[in-house]
Amino acid sequence: MVKQISAKLLLLFAIILCGSAISFGQSGAVTGVVLDMSDGMPLPGASVVIKGTTIGTVTDINGKFSLNVEPNTTLVVSYVGYTTQELLTEPGAVLKFTMQSEATGLSELVVIGYGTQKKKDATGSVTPIGTEDFNKGQITDAVNLMSGKVAGVQIISAGGAPGANAQVRIRGGSSLSANNDPLWVIDGVPVDNDGISGARSKTNTLNPNDIETMTVLKDASATAIYGSRASNGVIIITTKKGKAGSPLKLEYNGNFTLYTPTKTIDVLDSDEMVEQMNLKYPGQTDMLGVWYDPNGNSVSYQNLPDNPEAAGYVQKMYNTNWQDEIFTNAFGTDNYISATGAAKHMPYRVSLGYSLQNGILMNDQFQRTTGAFSLTPSFLEDHLTVGLNGQGTYITNEFADNGAIGAAFQFDPTKPVTDATSPYGGYWAWLQANGNPVDQATRNPVALLNLRSDQSKVKGFVGSALFNYKVHGFEDLKLTLNLGMDYSNSDGTIDVPSYAAWEYNPETGGGVDNYYEQEKKNSLLDFYMTYTKYVESIKSNFDVMVGYSWQNFWRKNYSVNSDINHTPSVTDTIDDQTESYLVSFFGRFNYTFNDKYLVTFTLRDDGTSRFSPDTRWGLFPSVALAWKINQEGFLIDSKTISQLKLRLGWGITGQQNIGQGDYPYLARYTYSQINAQYQLGNLYYYTLRAEGYDANIKWEETTTWNVGIDYGFAADRYYGSLDFYYRETDDLLNFIPVPAGSNLTNYLLTNVGNMTNKGVEFSVFTRPIVKEDLMWEIGFNATYNKNEITKLTSAADSAYLGVQTGGISGGVGNFIQIQSVGFPANSFFVLEQVYDEDGYPIEGMYVDRNGDGMITDDDKYHYKKPASDFYFGINSMIDWKNWQFAFSGRANFGNYVYNNVAAENGVYERLYRPEGPYLGNVASYVFETNFTTPQYTSDYFIQDASFFKMDYISLSYVFRELGNSKLNLRVSGTVNNAFTITQYDGLDPEITNGIDGNLYPRPRAYVLGINLQF
């Protein structure tokens, strides 16, 4: 009330002051509205002031204002948390200000490790994006908010399953065997990178609607403050919070989505199947379709009389499109409400969200309920500020059996989905003459989905309590205590009835009755002191921070995998708990001279319980220099260049998340699994297996050099950055062969090897058009990255080819990739295909590369790799009056994919399988190769998967002050995964590991969005 009265008095005072000018006809009122750029909604309480004076007003609840001005008056509009704007105006003008979050402007605050900093003062490679930059439409996983938006960051979803996990790579992976994911920090809490049992993704436990900013720390000078956890970059998430003095704001967001399949694999239909069987296997055509006896009962082809037609038996052909049977249109909805405001000195925000997403694969579903709160009060005349934040999640999943996707490519199309006489759930199945299922046969895809129940429940909470105290009498010193918790509890069941053909076992009863549960606690304590002082006499600013961090990771797992009857010989029980600790001392020193020259030095000393006392502690330093060239005399008055900063950085980061448990340096024994039990009488006993270990194992270390330029032109109407980087990882964790008898295994995980990533990043953001009713924004970023393994053994060994990796479907123990010195990680390792004069591959004929007259593994060569050489992202937004049109797309070039679907299913021998016997379908790729048998290691199947994807296209309209109320409504229509341009002929060119093996298709989503603000 006081603020409203003050605003009215201020407005009245401004009118009185301008009265004389009005009488001469030289002044007049300007009116306008101040809006949030991210959603077009009004900003009540924004300050509108005539530049150089105290004359002004504040916006009302609808973001509107009116103010008397002289000709050629400059208005300054400001709002807490947003970039200040200035505009030259005239009396009578009608204005619209769209305010941008401080997270994006070059001169505004960005979140860094253990604090904030003006971006113009940042010496490292730091990229923040805020709500106005996030991708639009149906976004379930927070990761996908920034897909394609940040140079040097690649995000690839694992597939189209609802809530599917996404792979995030910052400047390429820095490891071969350890984790390559970035460190995630949510409201000051570094969360556990390991997944949660029963959860599709760690990051989909956070509601994207609760996120205010996501800040990516890329080079070592920015990430080294996180030491041993930061070799793959850091992503800092800041959730939305209330603002002091803001009135109550209620908001509802609703998305209603239709998901549709976009593409299927071209396989033989029934007629084509009959044709090919008559050509290739004419003696087996009795296996086609279904035979019925004179009484109408289905009969196995093995039990047919010698002349079935003469005996009145009928062979009926079906035409089943198995992909159509398992894929379907699906519906999803996302509903979210929030209340934001401030009660005296207590800014607050609370929210509640519910998401439902059904998969395009039958019986696949993701449901999530979230609740979040934020309280940010201040006490002791703002000397003590407190931040209490929490996000709680409850998720239920119904997992479809993804094996049904491959089965749909391979199952005989002449067979029906169901068979009324089938004892196996009423679903048609390949049977032996005795009526038992054929063990080797492809399973009925629909049965795989309908006879399997795979469900989970996940409860999670991430919260923090942050206390900042400016010391009374010594206000330059601030003490910070941060207490955090990352907790999850999950359980799940997998049930398959004993009558499911693939789980049938007449001896034990068969079926599946699995149960698992997990509990995880990640506890955090940070304490640090920050001293900030500007010394006018020497034009120097000092910012010093020192701190201590303690973090404990505790996990407990329990599971029982068994059949329906819990038969001892097939029952496997796991009951274990483990924990690890990370203790750190860290510091940062920032120095600025004359607002031109900047120096940053950071140092972190990490100790982890995962390594032995001899290798436990690691020191991670970094140093960065920056020069604000635009502050020099020859540019300071430039009307063109508003920002020009040169950055140089060097630093070392580490990697202790090695994927080998919490005690990799200790000699240890592991309980055997089901297939390694020892039987005595009727009892079965688990054995203990000695594990290989390296007592001196330690973290990998990544050294990064970075040279960057931040630029801005025309008052930052055009701004961006250009970075050159070089990263070298030493002491790579690698599996190497060891002499027999020197350890407990033939291969040992140890620190041997080096790898480099070097590249260039470029980004630009511009507003080509800024007018009263029209604004156009364009953002573009591009990245080039080259990866190379430079060392894999302790001593140079030219005969050592490397470590095979990249297991593929088909055959036993086949690999298609290798880690070798001098080549990119995960390079394909294949035979060179020979082609005929018409350009068709010749089956079984390859180039004898070593000239020994034989084709063996020695003729394999390194050919292409999964990672792209070059990728870019582009986005644009046009605001015209109450309309907004936006899109975002991205492209990859130089990425290759092994088409495992074509290699396995594009051969004629899959039509008739004598080991069953049974019939299978083949993909139409077979007509391109004419292969009879699989050629798994042919380079023919390594295909260019470069692509351009339009992630979303969106159009929205804002209805303001509906029915003369304070209610504003935004209605939007969005298409996610709008289209893909590529020459790759598989389902999708975007594959996380470069091996396309029955990918869950990414659906197209049509989204109706509603946003209400009051």
Coordinates of C-alpha atoms in Angstrom, one line a residue, residues 747 803-818 829 857 860 898 900 904 936-937 995:
Y747 CA 42.7 -57.1 -18.2
V803 CA 40.7 -51.8 -26.9
Q804 CA 37.7 -53.1 -28.8
T805 CA 34.4 -51.5 -27.8
G806 CA 30.9 -50.9 -29.3
G807 CA 29.1 -54.2 -29.0
I808 CA 26.5 -54.9 -31.7
S809 CA 23.5 -57.1 -32.2
G810 CA 24.0 -60.3 -34.3
G811 CA 26.4 -63.1 -33.7
V812 CA 28.3 -63.4 -30.4
G813 CA 30.8 -61.0 -29.0
N814 CA 31.0 -58.8 -32.1
F815 CA 32.4 -55.3 -31.7
I816 CA 32.4 -52.5 -34.3
Q817 CA 34.5 -49.8 -32.6
I818 CA 38.0 -49.5 -31.1
F829 CA 37.0 -50.7 -37.0
D857 CA 40.8 -59.2 -38.6
K860 CA 40.3 -54.2 -40.6
Y898 CA 26.7 -48.0 -37.8
N900 CA 23.0 -52.3 -37.1
E904 CA 21.4 -57.7 -39.0
Y936 CA 28.6 -57.3 -39.7
T937 CA 32.0 -55.8 -40.1
I995 CA 25.4 -47.7 -33.2

